[in-house]
Tab-separated table of N, CA and C in Angstrom:
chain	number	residue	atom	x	y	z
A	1	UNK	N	118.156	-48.854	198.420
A	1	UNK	CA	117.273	-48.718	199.564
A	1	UNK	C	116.530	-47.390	199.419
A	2	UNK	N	115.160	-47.065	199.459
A	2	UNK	CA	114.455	-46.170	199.422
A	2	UNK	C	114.361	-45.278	200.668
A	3	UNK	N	114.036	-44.373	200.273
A	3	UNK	CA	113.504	-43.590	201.947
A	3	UNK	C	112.419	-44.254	202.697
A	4	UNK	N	111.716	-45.011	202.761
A	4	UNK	CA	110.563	-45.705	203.366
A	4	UNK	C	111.460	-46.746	204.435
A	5	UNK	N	112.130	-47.228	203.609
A	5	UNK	CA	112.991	-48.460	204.168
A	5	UNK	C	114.005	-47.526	205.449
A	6	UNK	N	114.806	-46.538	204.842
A	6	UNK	CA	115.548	-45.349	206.005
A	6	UNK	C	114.864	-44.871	207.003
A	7	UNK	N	113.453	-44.774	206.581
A	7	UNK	CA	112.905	-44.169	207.593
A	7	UNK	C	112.645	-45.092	208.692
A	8	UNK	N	111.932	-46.176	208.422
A	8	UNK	CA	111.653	-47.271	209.030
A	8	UNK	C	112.651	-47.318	209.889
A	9	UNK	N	114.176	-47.985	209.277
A	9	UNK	CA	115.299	-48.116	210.091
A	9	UNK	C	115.604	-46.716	211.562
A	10	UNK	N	115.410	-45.639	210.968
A	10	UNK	CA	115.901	-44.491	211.928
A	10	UNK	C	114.585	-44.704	212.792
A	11	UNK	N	113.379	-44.512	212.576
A	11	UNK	CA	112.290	-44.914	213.781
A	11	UNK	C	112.584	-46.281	214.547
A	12	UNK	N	113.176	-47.164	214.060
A	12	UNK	CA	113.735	-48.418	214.798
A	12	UNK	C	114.860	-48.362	216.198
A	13	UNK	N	115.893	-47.083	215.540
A	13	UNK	CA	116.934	-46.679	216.222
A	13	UNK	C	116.487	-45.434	217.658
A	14	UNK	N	115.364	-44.521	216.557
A	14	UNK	CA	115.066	-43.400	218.076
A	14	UNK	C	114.009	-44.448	218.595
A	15	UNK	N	113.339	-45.396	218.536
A	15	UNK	CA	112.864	-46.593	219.821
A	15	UNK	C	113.761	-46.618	220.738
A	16	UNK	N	114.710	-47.686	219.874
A	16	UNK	CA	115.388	-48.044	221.162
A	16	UNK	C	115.888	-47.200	221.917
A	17	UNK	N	116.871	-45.646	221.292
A	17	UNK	CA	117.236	-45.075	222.124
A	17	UNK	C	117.353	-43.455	221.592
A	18	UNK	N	116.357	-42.632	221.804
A	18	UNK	CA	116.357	-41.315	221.259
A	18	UNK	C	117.810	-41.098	221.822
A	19	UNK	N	118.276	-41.204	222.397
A	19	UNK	CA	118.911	-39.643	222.629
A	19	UNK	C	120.404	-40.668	222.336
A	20	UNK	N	120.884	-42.041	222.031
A	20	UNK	CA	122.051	-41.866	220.923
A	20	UNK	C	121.721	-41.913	219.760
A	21	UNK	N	120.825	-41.756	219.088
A	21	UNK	CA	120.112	-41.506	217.726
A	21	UNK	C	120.683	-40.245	217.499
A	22	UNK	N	119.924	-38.919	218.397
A	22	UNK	CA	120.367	-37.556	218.165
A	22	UNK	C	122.045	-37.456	218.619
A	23	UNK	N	122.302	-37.715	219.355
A	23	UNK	CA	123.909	-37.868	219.827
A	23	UNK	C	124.674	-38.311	218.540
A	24	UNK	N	124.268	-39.407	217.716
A	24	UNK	CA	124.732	-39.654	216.501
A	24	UNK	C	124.913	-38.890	215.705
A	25	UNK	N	123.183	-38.509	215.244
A	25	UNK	CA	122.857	-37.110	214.018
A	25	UNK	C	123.837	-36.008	214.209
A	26	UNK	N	124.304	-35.653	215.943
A	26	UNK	CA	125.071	-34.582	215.856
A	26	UNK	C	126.361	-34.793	215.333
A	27	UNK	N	127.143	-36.112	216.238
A	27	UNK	CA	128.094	-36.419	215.933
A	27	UNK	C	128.897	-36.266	214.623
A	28	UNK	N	127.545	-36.725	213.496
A	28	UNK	CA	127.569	-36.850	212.272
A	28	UNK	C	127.986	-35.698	211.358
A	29	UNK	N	127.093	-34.531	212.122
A	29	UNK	CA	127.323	-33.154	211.358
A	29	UNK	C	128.352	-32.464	212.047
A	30	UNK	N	129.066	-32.481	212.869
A	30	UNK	CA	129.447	-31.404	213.757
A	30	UNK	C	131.053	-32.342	213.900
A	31	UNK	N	131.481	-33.756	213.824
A	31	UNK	CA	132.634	-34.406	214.035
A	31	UNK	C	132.946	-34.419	215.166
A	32	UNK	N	132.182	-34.032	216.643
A	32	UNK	CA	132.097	-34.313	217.648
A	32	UNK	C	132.391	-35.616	217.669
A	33	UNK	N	133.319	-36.017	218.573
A	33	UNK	CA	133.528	-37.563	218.978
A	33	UNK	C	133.544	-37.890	220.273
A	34	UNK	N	133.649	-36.745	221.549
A	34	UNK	CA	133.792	-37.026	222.862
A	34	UNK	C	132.136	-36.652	223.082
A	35	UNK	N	132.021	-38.337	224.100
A	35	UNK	CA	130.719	-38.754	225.142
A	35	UNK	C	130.152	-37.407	225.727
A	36	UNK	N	130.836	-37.095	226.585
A	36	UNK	CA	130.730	-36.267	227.174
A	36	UNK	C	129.815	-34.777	226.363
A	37	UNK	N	131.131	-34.179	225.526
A	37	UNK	CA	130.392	-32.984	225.473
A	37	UNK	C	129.426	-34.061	224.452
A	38	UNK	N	129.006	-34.726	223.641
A	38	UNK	CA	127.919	-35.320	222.790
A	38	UNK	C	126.630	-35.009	224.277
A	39	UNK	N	126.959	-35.688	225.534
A	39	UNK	CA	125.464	-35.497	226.253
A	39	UNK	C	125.302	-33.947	226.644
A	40	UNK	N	126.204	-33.484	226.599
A	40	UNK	CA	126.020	-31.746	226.894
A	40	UNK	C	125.442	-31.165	225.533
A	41	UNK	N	125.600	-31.435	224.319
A	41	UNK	CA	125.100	-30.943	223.488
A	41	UNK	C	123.444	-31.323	223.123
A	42	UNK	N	123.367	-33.230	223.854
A	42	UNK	CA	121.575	-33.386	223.282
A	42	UNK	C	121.117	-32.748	224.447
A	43	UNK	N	121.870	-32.328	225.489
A	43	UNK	CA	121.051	-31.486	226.751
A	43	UNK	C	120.627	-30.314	226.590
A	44	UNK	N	121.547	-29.510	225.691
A	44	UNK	CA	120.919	-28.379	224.966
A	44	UNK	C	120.134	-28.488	224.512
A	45	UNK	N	120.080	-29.442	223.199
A	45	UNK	CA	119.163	-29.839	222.387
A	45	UNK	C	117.883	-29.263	223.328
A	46	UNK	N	117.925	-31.035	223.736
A	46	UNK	CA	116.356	-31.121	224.397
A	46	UNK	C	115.916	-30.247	225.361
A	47	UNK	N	116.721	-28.829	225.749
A	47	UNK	CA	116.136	-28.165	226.434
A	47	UNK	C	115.699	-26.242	226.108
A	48	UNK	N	115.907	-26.928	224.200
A	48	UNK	CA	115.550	-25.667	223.962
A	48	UNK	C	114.370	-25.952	222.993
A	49	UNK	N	113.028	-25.289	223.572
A	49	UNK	CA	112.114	-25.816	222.404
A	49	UNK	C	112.222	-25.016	221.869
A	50	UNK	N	112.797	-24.052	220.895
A	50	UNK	CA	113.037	-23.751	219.327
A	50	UNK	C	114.215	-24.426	218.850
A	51	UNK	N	114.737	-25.411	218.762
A	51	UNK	CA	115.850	-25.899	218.716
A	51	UNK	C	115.040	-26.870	217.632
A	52	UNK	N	115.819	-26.790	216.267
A	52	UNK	CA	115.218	-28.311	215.329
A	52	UNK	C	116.442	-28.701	214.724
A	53	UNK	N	116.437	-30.180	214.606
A	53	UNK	CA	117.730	-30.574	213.831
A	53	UNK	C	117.223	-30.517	212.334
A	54	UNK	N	115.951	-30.042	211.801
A	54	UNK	CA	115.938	-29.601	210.670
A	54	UNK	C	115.532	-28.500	210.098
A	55	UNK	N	116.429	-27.713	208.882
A	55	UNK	CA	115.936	-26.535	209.220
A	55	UNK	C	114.353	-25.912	208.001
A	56	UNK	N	113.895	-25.457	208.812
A	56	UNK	CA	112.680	-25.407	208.458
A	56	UNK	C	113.006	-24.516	206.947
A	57	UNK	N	113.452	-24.013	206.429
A	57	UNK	CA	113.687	-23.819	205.153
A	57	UNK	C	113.314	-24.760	204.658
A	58	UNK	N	113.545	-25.895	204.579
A	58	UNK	CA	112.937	-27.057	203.948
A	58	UNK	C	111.681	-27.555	203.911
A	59	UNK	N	110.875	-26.922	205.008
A	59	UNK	CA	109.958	-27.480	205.069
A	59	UNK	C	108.632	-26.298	204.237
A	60	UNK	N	108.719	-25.098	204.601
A	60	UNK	CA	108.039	-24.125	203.903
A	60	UNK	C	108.247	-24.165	202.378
């Protein structure tokens, strides 16, 4: 499976539902497994605009 095809799929998933998409991504990196703090953490998230789940090292 290519990245075109991944990407596709993950834009399929933040449709239906951004915020267990990011709840996931965190889950994923961090081994967070409780609901709870998972919505306390995309609440951070989304309420810090310098906040990126990627880090821009990568991108420069």
């Amino acid at each position: 499976m290519d990245y075109l095809v991944m990407k596709s799929l993950f834009q399929l998933m933040i449709d239906k539902s951004h915020r267990e998409f990011i709840k996931a991504i965190i889950s994923i990196e961090t081994d967070v497994e409780d609901d709870d703090r998972l919505n306390r953490l995309y609440d951070f998230y989304m309420e810090d605009d310098d906040m990126s789940l990627l880090n821009y090292a990568l991108v420069e």
